[in-house]
Structure formats: C-alpha cells, structure tokens
Amino acid sequence: MTVVTRFAPSPTGRLHVGNIRTALHNWLLAQKHGGRFLLRIDDTDAARSREEHVEAIRADLAWLGLHPEREERQSARFAIYEAAFERLIAQGRLYRCYETAQELDLKRKILLGRGLPPIYDRAALALTEADHAARAAAGDKPHWRFMLDHDTPVTWDDGIRGPQHFDPRQMSDPVVRRADGSWLYMLPSAIDDIEMGVTDVLRGEDHVSNTATQVQMFLALNAQPPRFAHEALLTGSEGKLSKRLGSLGVADLREAGIEPEALVALLARLGTSDPVDPALDAADLAASFNLAHFGRAPARFDEAELQRVNAAVVHRLPYDRVAALLPAGMGAAAWEAIRPNLAHIGEAADWWQVIQGPIAAPAFDEETRAFLAQAAQVAATLDWANPWPALTAALKDSTGRKGKALFLPLRQALTGMDHGPDMNALLPLIARDEAVRRLS
Ligand code: GLU
C-alpha cells in the first residue's frame, strides 16, 4: 500500500516552527516510502480562515522545498461531508442536542464538583420526535453529536507513543456540527482521511484525545483507521512551551538569515536522538527518518543550534544555489573562498567589499610599515594566479619573519581585518594593483 500523508493546517494564521516541523515530518515519511504527501487546508471555519494565510502556507512550504502532490480544501468538500453526515444519521450515530454553552458549562461544573469527569450526560438522547418538533416550532436549531460506541474500547499502536487504550465511557460524545450548520474539525478530518486514502496521520500530541474519538468515526464510516503517530510538542531552549515559538515563522527566520536547508535539517531530527545532518537535499534526510527514534519527552528548539546548523549549511552551499543572492559580479571563486567564514549568506557582501575595496587601512608602527613596503615591492613582481605562497616565502627569506609576525600584518594590510578567509584563496581575488596599493 502506498504511504499517503497529509499536512492539514487551519489557515487562521502563519505557520510557526511547530507546525512546520509537523509538515516536514509528514513529507519525510512519505518520501522515505516513495509515497505521497498532501496539503489539506482545514478552512471549515469561514470566520477565522483567511485567503492570505492560505497563500502564505503555500509560499512557506515552497520555500522549504516541501511540495505537496495535491492540495485540497475542506471548504470545497461540504457535499462530501453532507453525504457522510446523512449516512451516520441513518445509522443512528449522530443525535440532535440543544444545550446552550452556559448549560453545558453548568453540567461540567456540577460533575467536577462531585469529583466526576466532565463527560456529557447524553440528556438529549431522551428527547422524543415530539420534543424535536416543538423545538423546531420555537425556532431552535439543534447541534449534532457523534455517539461513541461505549462497548468498543479504542486502541491503536501509536508510531511514537506505543500502544494506546481509551475507554469511550470516559469520553464525551463530540459535537460535530453546530446549530448554524457549520462543521467542527473532527468529523470532516476523518471523512477526508478516508476519502484521500491517508495511510499515516502524524501530528502533535495535542491531538491524542481527538484520535481516540476519530478512531470510532473511521469505524462508523466503515473504514480501517490509518496508522497514527503523535509527536511530543516543541519547547523553547529553556524547556518551556514558549510564546515566541508559537509565532516564530518562516518570515522571521528568513529575515534572520536562516536558510531553508538549515531549518529542514534541524527540524528533521528535533525530538530524536539522531545527530543533525546539515544535508543540502532534504531527500537525503528521508532515508534515515524513523518514527521509532522519536522520544516522548518534549523536543527543544534552540535558536542558537539553528544558527550553528545554518553556518554548517552555508559552508556547503554551492555557488549555483546562492548566485542570485550575492553582490553583482561576485563569482564562484569568491564564493568558495569566503563561504567557510560565513554564518549567513548576507555576510558575503562584507567580504566582497573587502575584495573589491576600498578598505579602511589600519594604523601600523614604523617597523611594520617598512615590512609592508617590502611586501608591496614583492607583490608587484608576482604572477597573480597563486600569489600568497610566493609572497610569504619571499618575505620570510628576506626579513626572517615567520608565523604571526609574518602573516598578521599582511592580512591586516590586505583585508583591514585580523581574521578571515584563507589568504591562499582570498588574495588572488584582490586585483594585484589593488593589493600593492593596500600594502604600500
Ligand atoms: N487543522 C488541524 C490542526 O491544525 C489538523 C489536525 C490534523 O492533523 O488532523 O490542528
């Protein structure tokens, strides 16, 4: 059976690191098995869903390189939900209720006050057709609940959490449709997973109790439930669920100079004991992606670690991938020379400035100035294809300087800096006349 996974965001806001991770893991799981990855826009909530968020979700996934094979929208599928809804009514699995939010709240408080779990008491099941007719005559519209099968315990073998067991008697019959006819998330999601042939539902552990309910919905709809796996939630580096993580998204990370390859590399392994592999191609991460390696403890997202992975990725990025992001005129040789010194691609501009000049000349003492004047004379005579070894060898012979005393003033005069790229690679990029000028 082909593996089919889906990422099902609600377009009520931008994607944040937590749901980007969920999207990525679904993509990796599909890739690993040569399967299919779908994007399902959960936009049943017309009031909170926004088209701009749908577009941002698409753009964010594209930036990450996670291309869904197909995109579906729940708002275009109401006829499908309606048909399943009618079937479930005919089977006696849906029933009409009229309790107001205040009444339900009161019922919950009474139960909690008696130390009992706040489970819906199914009072509406006692209503007769005459009661419903009277309600309708008074203009009251019902909301609908799904009747759990109390005699069938819910079990599944969770891909991350292991064997799960829920007693439906300890669960409330969920409301699936509001009085105004709008859908809650639970039932349409199960219908879609069946319709779209989803084989693996991989999502956050905040959905575990939804799964217990949805397993019964799959069975009521005559379908085999998919495999389920629930990931531990993401926490900030301080180990707590952080507000910042709930809003940290692609736009912020991009602005901070984070490359998609780095975010993908880190998030692919976050929550596992596997080391982060700064792979440039996410497909390389898929083969080793393994749900069994995920732990149940919250996964820590550390921005400092992301910066380190970003640097490791930048050091490996080929020129073709970055050419459009570099200053005009900067070629492959310059990129390769400076790449090991960058934490972010944007810093390439600073080194390009160093290569092109002008640079701010540091102040040197008289002895160093004399040494540099000699260096300028030697430089003027050199073949510029590979000038650094020749320059330093000649100066070592003529001045007796070595080590730092030899190299540092040259680097300082040539680049204006104490540290930087390997001079073997950098010096040929600085025009000879310009180098001679800087040394003199
Ligand atoms: N729209 C739901 C959410 O964003 C989908 C959950 C699921 O994956 O089924 O939480």
CSV table of C-alpha atoms and ligand atoms in Angstrom, one decimal:
chain,number,residue,atom,x,y,z
A,1,MET,CA,0.0,0.0,0.0
A,2,THR,CA,1.4,3.4,-1.0
A,3,VAL,CA,2.1,5.6,2.0
A,4,VAL,CA,-0.1,8.8,1.9
A,5,THR,CA,0.5,11.5,4.5
A,6,ARG,CA,-1.1,14.9,4.8
A,7,PHE,CA,-0.4,18.2,6.4
A,8,ALA,CA,-3.6,19.8,7.5
A,9,PRO,CA,-3.1,23.4,8.7
A,10,SER,CA,-6.0,25.7,9.5
A,11,PRO,CA,-5.4,29.0,7.7
A,12,THR,CA,-6.1,31.1,10.7
A,13,GLY,CA,-2.5,32.4,11.0
A,14,ARG,CA,1.0,31.9,9.7
A,15,LEU,CA,2.8,28.6,10.1
A,16,HIS,CA,5.1,28.5,13.1
A,17,VAL,CA,8.1,26.3,13.8
A,18,GLY,CA,5.9,23.7,15.5
A,19,ASN,CA,3.6,23.1,12.5
A,20,ILE,CA,6.5,23.5,10.0
A,21,ARG,CA,8.0,20.5,11.8
A,22,THR,CA,4.8,18.6,11.5
A,23,ALA,CA,4.6,19.4,7.8
A,24,LEU,CA,8.3,18.3,7.3
A,25,HIS,CA,7.9,15.1,9.1
A,26,ASN,CA,4.8,14.2,7.1
A,27,TRP,CA,6.8,15.0,3.9
A,28,LEU,CA,9.8,12.9,5.1
A,29,LEU,CA,7.6,10.0,6.0
A,30,ALA,CA,6.0,10.0,2.5
A,31,GLN,CA,9.4,10.4,0.8
A,32,LYS,CA,11.0,7.6,2.8
A,33,HIS,CA,8.4,5.2,1.5
A,34,GLY,CA,8.1,6.6,-2.0
A,35,GLY,CA,4.7,7.7,-1.1
A,36,ARG,CA,2.6,10.9,-1.4
A,37,PHE,CA,2.3,14.0,0.6
A,38,LEU,CA,-0.9,16.0,0.5
A,39,LEU,CA,-1.7,19.5,1.7
A,40,ARG,CA,-5.2,19.8,3.2
A,41,ILE,CA,-6.4,23.3,4.0
A,42,ASP,CA,-8.7,23.0,7.0
A,43,ASP,CA,-10.8,26.0,6.3
A,44,THR,CA,-14.2,24.9,7.6
A,45,ASP,CA,-14.2,27.9,10.0
A,46,ALA,CA,-15.1,30.6,7.5
A,47,ALA,CA,-14.9,33.3,10.1
A,48,ARG,CA,-11.3,32.7,11.1
A,49,SER,CA,-9.9,31.3,7.8
A,50,ARG,CA,-8.2,33.9,5.6
A,51,GLU,CA,-7.0,33.6,2.0
A,52,GLU,CA,-3.8,35.4,2.7
A,53,HIS,CA,-2.9,32.7,5.2
A,54,VAL,CA,-3.6,30.0,2.6
A,55,GLU,CA,-1.2,31.8,0.3
A,56,ALA,CA,1.4,32.2,3.0
A,57,ILE,CA,1.2,28.5,3.9
A,58,ARG,CA,1.8,27.6,0.2
A,59,ALA,CA,4.7,30.0,0.0
A,60,ASP,CA,6.3,28.8,3.2
A,61,LEU,CA,6.1,25.1,2.1
A,62,ALA,CA,7.6,26.0,-1.3
A,63,TRP,CA,10.4,27.9,0.4
A,64,LEU,CA,11.2,24.8,2.5
A,65,GLY,CA,11.1,22.7,-0.6
A,66,LEU,CA,8.1,20.6,0.6
A,67,HIS,CA,6.0,20.3,-2.4
A,68,PRO,CA,2.6,18.7,-1.9
A,69,GLU,CA,1.5,16.4,-4.6
A,70,ARG,CA,-2.1,17.6,-4.2
A,71,GLU,CA,-3.9,20.4,-2.4
A,72,GLU,CA,-7.4,20.0,-1.1
A,73,ARG,CA,-9.6,22.5,0.7
A,74,GLN,CA,-12.2,21.5,3.2
A,75,SER,CA,-14.5,24.4,2.2
A,76,ALA,CA,-14.8,22.8,-1.3
A,77,ARG,CA,-15.9,19.5,0.1
A,78,PHE,CA,-19.0,20.2,2.1
A,79,ALA,CA,-21.2,18.0,-0.2
A,80,ILE,CA,-18.9,15.0,0.7
A,81,TYR,CA,-19.4,15.8,4.4
A,82,GLU,CA,-23.1,16.2,4.0
A,83,ALA,CA,-23.4,12.7,2.4
A,84,ALA,CA,-21.4,11.1,5.2
A,85,PHE,CA,-23.4,13.0,7.7
A,86,GLU,CA,-26.7,11.6,6.3
A,87,ARG,CA,-25.2,8.1,6.4
A,88,LEU,CA,-24.3,8.5,10.1
A,89,ILE,CA,-27.7,9.8,10.9
A,90,ALA,CA,-29.3,6.8,9.2
A,91,GLN,CA,-27.0,4.5,11.3
A,92,GLY,CA,-28.1,6.3,14.5
A,93,ARG,CA,-24.6,7.6,15.2
A,94,LEU,CA,-25.5,11.3,15.3
A,95,TYR,CA,-28.0,12.9,17.5
A,96,ARG,CA,-29.5,16.4,18.0
A,97,CYS,CA,-28.9,18.5,21.1
A,98,TYR,CA,-30.0,21.9,22.2
A,99,GLU,CA,-28.0,22.7,25.3
A,100,THR,CA,-26.5,26.2,25.4
A,101,ALA,CA,-22.9,26.8,26.2
A,102,GLN,CA,-23.9,28.0,29.7
A,103,GLU,CA,-26.0,24.9,30.3
A,104,LEU,CA,-23.1,22.7,29.3
A,105,ASP,CA,-20.8,24.6,31.4
A,106,LEU,CA,-23.0,24.2,34.4
A,107,LYS,CA,-23.3,20.5,33.9
A,108,ARG,CA,-19.5,20.3,33.7
A,109,LYS,CA,-19.1,22.2,36.9
A,110,ILE,CA,-21.6,20.1,38.8
A,111,LEU,CA,-19.8,16.9,37.7
A,112,LEU,CA,-16.4,18.3,38.6
A,113,GLY,CA,-17.8,19.5,42.0
A,114,ARG,CA,-18.7,15.9,42.7
A,115,GLY,CA,-15.2,14.8,41.7
A,116,LEU,CA,-16.5,13.1,38.5
A,117,PRO,CA,-15.1,13.5,35.0
A,118,PRO,CA,-17.0,16.2,33.0
A,119,ILE,CA,-18.5,13.8,30.4
A,120,TYR,CA,-21.6,14.9,28.5
A,121,ASP,CA,-24.6,13.0,30.0
A,122,ARG,CA,-26.4,12.3,26.8
A,123,ALA,CA,-29.5,14.0,28.1
A,124,ALA,CA,-30.5,14.9,24.5
A,125,LEU,CA,-30.9,11.2,23.7
A,126,ALA,CA,-34.1,11.2,25.8
A,127,LEU,CA,-35.8,13.7,23.5
A,128,THR,CA,-38.7,12.4,21.5
A,129,GLU,CA,-39.7,13.4,17.9
A,130,ALA,CA,-42.4,15.5,19.5
A,131,ASP,CA,-39.8,17.3,21.6
A,132,HIS,CA,-37.7,18.0,18.4
A,133,ALA,CA,-40.8,19.2,16.6
A,134,ALA,CA,-41.6,21.6,19.5
A,135,ARG,CA,-38.0,22.9,19.4
A,136,ALA,CA,-38.2,23.4,15.6
A,137,ALA,CA,-41.6,25.2,16.0
A,138,ALA,CA,-40.0,27.5,18.6
A,139,GLY,CA,-37.2,28.2,16.0
A,140,ASP,CA,-34.5,26.3,17.9
A,141,LYS,CA,-31.9,24.6,15.7
A,142,PRO,CA,-30.0,21.6,17.0
A,143,HIS,CA,-26.3,21.0,17.1
A,144,TRP,CA,-25.2,17.4,16.4
A,145,ARG,CA,-23.1,15.0,18.5
A,146,PHE,CA,-21.4,11.8,17.4
A,147,MET,CA,-22.5,8.9,19.6
A,148,LEU,CA,-19.4,7.0,20.8
A,149,ASP,CA,-19.8,3.2,20.9
A,150,HIS,CA,-19.4,2.6,24.6
A,151,ASP,CA,-18.9,-1.1,24.1
A,152,THR,CA,-15.8,-0.8,21.8
A,153,PRO,CA,-12.7,0.3,23.6
A,154,VAL,CA,-10.4,2.4,21.4
A,155,THR,CA,-6.9,1.1,20.9
A,156,TRP,CA,-4.1,1.9,18.4
A,157,ASP,CA,-0.5,1.3,18.3
A,158,ASP,CA,0.9,4.8,18.1
A,159,GLY,CA,4.0,5.1,15.9
A,160,ILE,CA,5.7,7.2,18.6
A,161,ARG,CA,3.8,6.6,21.9
A,162,GLY,CA,3.3,2.9,21.5
A,163,PRO,CA,0.1,1.0,22.5
A,164,GLN,CA,-2.8,3.4,23.3
A,165,HIS,CA,-6.0,2.4,25.1
A,166,PHE,CA,-9.1,4.6,25.7
A,167,ASP,CA,-12.4,3.8,27.3
A,168,PRO,CA,-15.1,5.5,25.4
A,169,ARG,CA,-17.3,5.7,28.5
A,170,GLN,CA,-14.7,8.1,29.8
A,171,MET,CA,-15.1,10.4,26.8
A,172,SER,CA,-17.8,12.9,25.8
A,173,ASP,CA,-19.7,12.4,22.6
A,174,PRO,CA,-18.2,15.2,20.5
A,175,VAL,CA,-20.2,17.9,18.8
A,176,VAL,CA,-19.5,17.6,15.1
A,177,ARG,CA,-21.8,20.2,13.7
A,178,ARG,CA,-23.0,23.5,15.1
A,179,ALA,CA,-26.6,24.7,15.1
A,180,ASP,CA,-25.8,27.1,12.1
A,181,GLY,CA,-24.8,24.0,10.1
A,182,SER,CA,-21.0,24.7,10.2
A,183,TRP,CA,-18.6,21.8,10.8
A,184,LEU,CA,-16.2,21.3,13.7
A,185,TYR,CA,-12.8,19.9,12.8
A,186,MET,CA,-13.3,16.3,14.0
A,187,LEU,CA,-15.6,14.6,11.5
A,188,PRO,CA,-14.6,16.3,8.2
A,189,SER,CA,-11.0,15.4,9.0
A,190,ALA,CA,-11.9,11.7,9.4
A,191,ILE,CA,-14.0,11.7,6.3
A,192,ASP,CA,-11.1,13.4,4.3
A,193,ASP,CA,-8.5,10.9,5.6
A,194,ILE,CA,-10.7,8.1,4.3
A,195,GLU,CA,-11.6,9.8,1.0
A,196,MET,CA,-8.0,10.7,0.3
A,197,GLY,CA,-6.6,7.4,1.2
A,198,VAL,CA,-4.4,8.7,4.0
A,199,THR,CA,-2.4,5.8,5.5
A,200,ASP,CA,-0.5,7.7,8.2
A,201,VAL,CA,-1.7,10.5,10.4
A,202,LEU,CA,1.4,12.2,12.0
A,203,ARG,CA,0.6,15.1,14.2
A,204,GLY,CA,1.2,16.7,17.6
A,205,GLU,CA,0.3,15.0,20.8
A,206,ASP,CA,-2.3,17.7,21.5
A,207,HIS,CA,-4.4,15.6,19.1
A,208,VAL,CA,-4.2,12.3,21.0
A,209,SER,CA,-7.7,12.6,22.5
A,210,ASN,CA,-9.1,13.6,19.1
A,211,THR,CA,-7.6,10.4,17.7
A,212,ALA,CA,-9.5,8.4,20.3
A,213,THR,CA,-12.7,9.9,19.0
A,214,GLN,CA,-11.8,9.8,15.4
A,215,VAL,CA,-10.9,6.1,15.5
A,216,GLN,CA,-14.6,5.4,16.3
A,217,MET,CA,-15.6,7.7,13.4
A,218,PHE,CA,-13.4,5.8,11.0
A,219,LEU,CA,-15.1,2.6,12.2
A,220,ALA,CA,-18.6,4.1,12.0
A,221,LEU,CA,-17.8,5.2,8.4
A,222,ASN,CA,-16.8,1.6,7.6
A,223,ALA,CA,-13.2,2.4,7.2
A,224,GLN,CA,-10.0,1.0,8.6
A,225,PRO,CA,-8.3,3.7,10.7
A,226,PRO,CA,-5.0,4.9,9.4
A,227,ARG,CA,-1.8,4.5,11.4
A,228,PHE,CA,-1.4,7.2,13.9
A,229,ALA,CA,1.7,8.8,15.4
A,230,HIS,CA,1.7,11.7,17.8
A,231,GLU,CA,4.8,13.8,18.3
A,232,ALA,CA,5.8,15.4,21.6
A,233,LEU,CA,5.4,19.2,21.5
A,234,LEU,CA,8.1,21.6,20.9
A,235,THR,CA,9.5,23.7,23.7
A,236,GLY,CA,11.9,26.6,23.7
A,237,SER,CA,15.5,26.2,24.7
A,238,GLU,CA,14.7,26.9,28.3
A,239,GLY,CA,12.5,23.8,28.2
A,240,LYS,CA,9.1,25.6,28.4
A,241,LEU,CA,6.4,26.0,25.9
A,242,SER,CA,7.3,29.4,24.8
A,243,LYS,CA,5.1,32.1,23.3
A,244,ARG,CA,7.8,33.0,20.9
A,245,LEU,CA,7.8,29.5,19.4
A,246,GLY,CA,4.1,29.8,18.8
A,247,SER,CA,4.7,32.8,16.5
A,248,LEU,CA,8.2,32.2,15.1
A,249,GLY,CA,7.7,31.5,11.4
A,250,VAL,CA,9.4,31.3,8.1
A,251,ALA,CA,9.3,35.1,7.6
A,252,ASP,CA,11.2,35.8,10.9
A,253,LEU,CA,13.7,33.0,10.3
A,254,ARG,CA,14.3,34.1,6.7
A,255,GLU,CA,14.9,37.7,7.9
A,256,ALA,CA,17.4,36.3,10.5
A,257,GLY,CA,19.4,34.8,7.6
A,258,ILE,CA,18.3,31.2,8.1
A,259,GLU,CA,18.4,29.1,5.0
A,260,PRO,CA,15.6,26.6,4.4
A,261,GLU,CA,18.1,23.7,4.3
A,262,ALA,CA,19.2,24.6,7.8
A,263,LEU,CA,15.7,24.7,9.2
A,264,VAL,CA,14.8,21.4,7.5
A,265,ALA,CA,18.0,19.7,8.7
A,266,LEU,CA,17.4,20.7,12.3
A,267,LEU,CA,13.6,20.1,12.4
A,268,ALA,CA,14.0,16.7,10.7
A,269,ARG,CA,16.0,15.5,13.8
A,270,LEU,CA,14.4,17.5,16.5
A,271,GLY,CA,12.9,15.2,19.1
A,272,THR,CA,15.1,12.2,18.1
A,273,SER,CA,18.4,11.1,19.4
A,274,ASP,CA,19.8,11.2,15.8
A,275,PRO,CA,22.6,13.8,15.2
A,276,VAL,CA,21.7,16.8,13.0
A,277,ASP,CA,22.9,16.2,9.4
A,278,PRO,CA,23.4,19.5,7.6
A,279,ALA,CA,22.2,17.9,4.3
A,280,LEU,CA,21.5,20.2,1.4
A,281,ASP,CA,18.9,17.9,-0.1
A,282,ALA,CA,16.0,17.0,2.2
A,283,ALA,CA,15.6,13.8,0.3
A,284,ASP,CA,18.9,12.7,1.9
A,285,LEU,CA,17.2,13.1,5.3
A,286,ALA,CA,14.2,10.9,4.4
A,287,ALA,CA,16.0,7.6,4.2
A,288,SER,CA,17.1,7.8,7.8
A,289,PHE,CA,13.9,9.4,9.1
A,290,ASN,CA,12.4,6.9,11.6
A,291,LEU,CA,9.4,7.5,13.9
A,292,ALA,CA,10.9,4.9,16.3
A,293,HIS,CA,13.7,7.3,17.0
A,294,PHE,CA,11.4,9.9,18.4
A,295,GLY,CA,11.1,10.2,22.1
A,296,ARG,CA,8.1,11.2,24.2
A,297,ALA,CA,9.8,14.0,26.1
A,298,PRO,CA,9.2,17.5,24.7
A,299,ALA,CA,11.6,18.4,21.9
A,300,ARG,CA,13.7,21.5,22.5
A,301,PHE,CA,14.0,24.0,19.8
A,302,ASP,CA,17.2,26.1,20.3
A,303,GLU,CA,17.7,29.1,18.1
A,304,ALA,CA,21.5,29.0,18.8
A,305,GLU,CA,21.6,25.5,17.5
A,306,LEU,CA,19.7,26.6,14.4
A,307,GLN,CA,22.4,29.3,13.9
A,308,ARG,CA,25.1,26.6,14.1
A,309,VAL,CA,23.3,24.4,11.6
A,310,ASN,CA,22.8,27.3,9.4
A,311,ALA,CA,26.5,28.1,9.3
A,312,ALA,CA,27.3,24.4,8.6
A,313,VAL,CA,24.8,24.5,5.7
A,314,VAL,CA,26.1,27.8,4.3
A,315,HIS,CA,29.6,26.4,4.3
A,316,ARG,CA,28.4,23.7,1.9
A,317,LEU,CA,26.1,25.6,-0.4
A,318,PRO,CA,27.2,25.5,-4.0
A,319,TYR,CA,27.6,28.7,-6.0
A,320,ASP,CA,24.6,28.0,-8.2
A,321,ARG,CA,22.3,27.9,-5.2
A,322,VAL,CA,23.4,31.3,-3.9
A,323,ALA,CA,24.4,33.2,-7.0
A,324,ALA,CA,21.3,35.3,-7.2
A,325,LEU,CA,21.7,36.3,-3.5
A,326,LEU,CA,25.3,37.6,-3.9
A,327,PRO,CA,26.5,41.1,-4.8
A,328,ALA,CA,26.7,41.7,-8.5
A,329,GLY,CA,29.9,40.5,-10.0
A,330,MET,CA,30.8,38.1,-7.3
A,331,GLY,CA,31.8,34.8,-8.9
A,332,ALA,CA,32.2,31.2,-7.9
A,333,ALA,CA,35.8,31.5,-6.8
A,334,ALA,CA,35.0,34.4,-4.5
A,335,TRP,CA,32.0,32.5,-3.0
A,336,GLU,CA,34.1,29.4,-2.4
A,337,ALA,CA,36.9,31.5,-0.8
A,338,ILE,CA,34.6,33.2,1.7
A,339,ARG,CA,32.0,30.6,2.3
A,340,PRO,CA,33.8,29.0,5.3
A,341,ASN,CA,33.7,32.3,7.1
A,342,LEU,CA,30.0,33.0,6.8
A,343,ALA,CA,27.3,32.4,9.3
A,344,HIS,CA,24.7,33.9,6.9
A,345,ILE,CA,24.8,34.3,3.1
A,346,GLY,CA,24.1,38.1,3.6
A,347,GLU,CA,27.6,38.5,5.1
A,348,ALA,CA,29.1,37.7,1.7
A,349,ALA,CA,28.6,41.4,0.8
A,350,ASP,CA,31.0,42.4,3.6
A,351,TRP,CA,33.7,40.1,2.2
A,352,TRP,CA,33.0,41.2,-1.4
A,353,GLN,CA,33.7,44.8,-0.1
A,354,VAL,CA,37.0,43.6,1.3
A,355,ILE,CA,37.9,42.0,-2.0
A,356,GLN,CA,36.8,45.0,-4.1
A,357,GLY,CA,37.9,47.7,-1.8
A,358,PRO,CA,38.2,50.4,-0.7
A,359,ILE,CA,39.0,49.1,2.8
A,360,ALA,CA,39.9,51.1,5.9
A,361,ALA,CA,43.6,50.9,6.4
A,362,PRO,CA,44.7,50.0,9.9
A,363,ALA,CA,47.4,52.1,11.6
A,364,PHE,CA,50.8,50.4,11.7
A,365,ASP,CA,54.0,51.2,13.5
A,366,GLU,CA,57.1,52.2,11.5
A,367,GLU,CA,58.8,48.8,11.5
A,368,THR,CA,55.6,47.2,10.2
A,369,ARG,CA,55.2,49.9,7.6
A,370,ALA,CA,58.7,49.1,6.3
A,371,PHE,CA,57.9,45.4,6.2
A,372,LEU,CA,54.7,46.1,4.3
A,373,ALA,CA,56.6,48.3,1.8
A,374,GLN,CA,58.9,45.4,1.1
A,375,ALA,CA,55.8,43.2,0.6
A,376,ALA,CA,54.4,45.7,-1.9
A,377,GLN,CA,57.6,45.6,-3.9
A,378,VAL,CA,57.5,41.8,-4.0
A,379,ALA,CA,53.8,41.7,-4.8
A,380,ALA,CA,54.2,43.9,-7.8
A,381,THR,CA,56.5,41.3,-9.4
A,382,LEU,CA,54.4,38.2,-8.7
A,383,ASP,CA,52.4,36.0,-11.0
A,384,TRP,CA,48.9,36.6,-9.6
A,385,ALA,CA,47.4,33.1,-10.2
A,386,ASN,CA,48.6,31.9,-6.8
A,387,PRO,CA,50.4,34.8,-5.1
A,388,TRP,CA,50.2,34.1,-1.4
A,389,PRO,CA,52.7,31.2,-1.1
A,390,ALA,CA,55.2,33.1,-3.2
A,391,LEU,CA,54.7,36.4,-1.4
A,392,THR,CA,55.1,34.9,2.1
A,393,ALA,CA,58.0,32.6,1.1
A,394,ALA,CA,59.9,35.6,-0.4
A,395,LEU,CA,59.3,37.8,2.7
A,396,LYS,CA,60.2,35.0,5.1
A,397,ASP,CA,63.6,34.7,3.3
A,398,SER,CA,64.3,38.4,3.1
A,399,THR,CA,63.1,39.5,6.6
A,400,GLY,CA,63.4,36.4,8.7
A,401,ARG,CA,59.9,36.9,10.0
A,402,LYS,CA,57.7,33.9,10.5
A,403,GLY,CA,54.4,32.8,11.9
A,404,LYS,CA,52.1,35.5,13.2
A,405,ALA,CA,54.8,38.3,12.7
A,406,LEU,CA,54.9,37.4,9.0
A,407,PHE,CA,51.2,36.7,8.3
A,408,LEU,CA,49.2,39.0,10.5
A,409,PRO,CA,50.4,42.4,9.2
A,410,LEU,CA,49.9,41.2,5.7
A,411,ARG,CA,46.4,40.1,6.4
A,412,GLN,CA,45.7,43.3,8.2
A,413,ALA,CA,47.0,45.5,5.4
A,414,LEU,CA,45.4,43.4,2.7
A,415,THR,CA,41.9,43.0,4.3
A,416,GLY,CA,41.7,45.5,7.1
A,417,MET,CA,40.8,42.6,9.4
A,418,ASP,CA,42.6,40.3,11.9
A,419,HIS,CA,40.7,37.2,10.8
A,420,GLY,CA,39.1,35.9,7.6
A,421,PRO,CA,39.1,33.5,4.8
A,422,ASP,CA,42.2,31.6,3.8
A,423,MET,CA,44.6,34.0,2.2
A,424,ASN,CA,45.6,31.4,-0.4
A,425,ALA,CA,42.0,31.7,-1.8
A,426,LEU,CA,41.4,35.3,-1.0
A,427,LEU,CA,44.5,37.1,-2.3
A,428,PRO,CA,44.1,36.1,-6.0
A,429,LEU,CA,40.6,37.7,-5.8
A,430,ILE,CA,42.1,41.1,-4.9
A,431,ALA,CA,43.5,42.7,-8.0
A,432,ARG,CA,47.3,42.9,-8.0
A,433,ASP,CA,47.4,46.7,-8.3
A,434,GLU,CA,44.9,47.0,-5.5
A,435,ALA,CA,46.9,44.6,-3.3
A,436,VAL,CA,50.1,46.6,-4.0
A,437,ARG,CA,48.2,49.8,-3.1
A,438,ARG,CA,47.0,48.4,0.2
A,439,LEU,CA,50.5,47.1,1.2
A,440,SER,CA,52.0,50.5,0.4
B,1,GLU,N1,-6.4,21.5,11.3
B,1,GLU,C1,-5.9,20.7,12.3
B,1,GLU,C2,-4.8,21.4,13.1
B,1,GLU,O1,-4.2,22.3,12.5
B,1,GLU,C3,-5.4,19.4,11.7
B,1,GLU,C4,-5.1,18.3,12.7
B,1,GLU,C5,-4.8,17.0,12.0
B,1,GLU,O2,-3.6,16.9,11.5
B,1,GLU,O3,-5.7,16.2,11.8
B,1,GLU,O4,-4.6,21.1,14.3
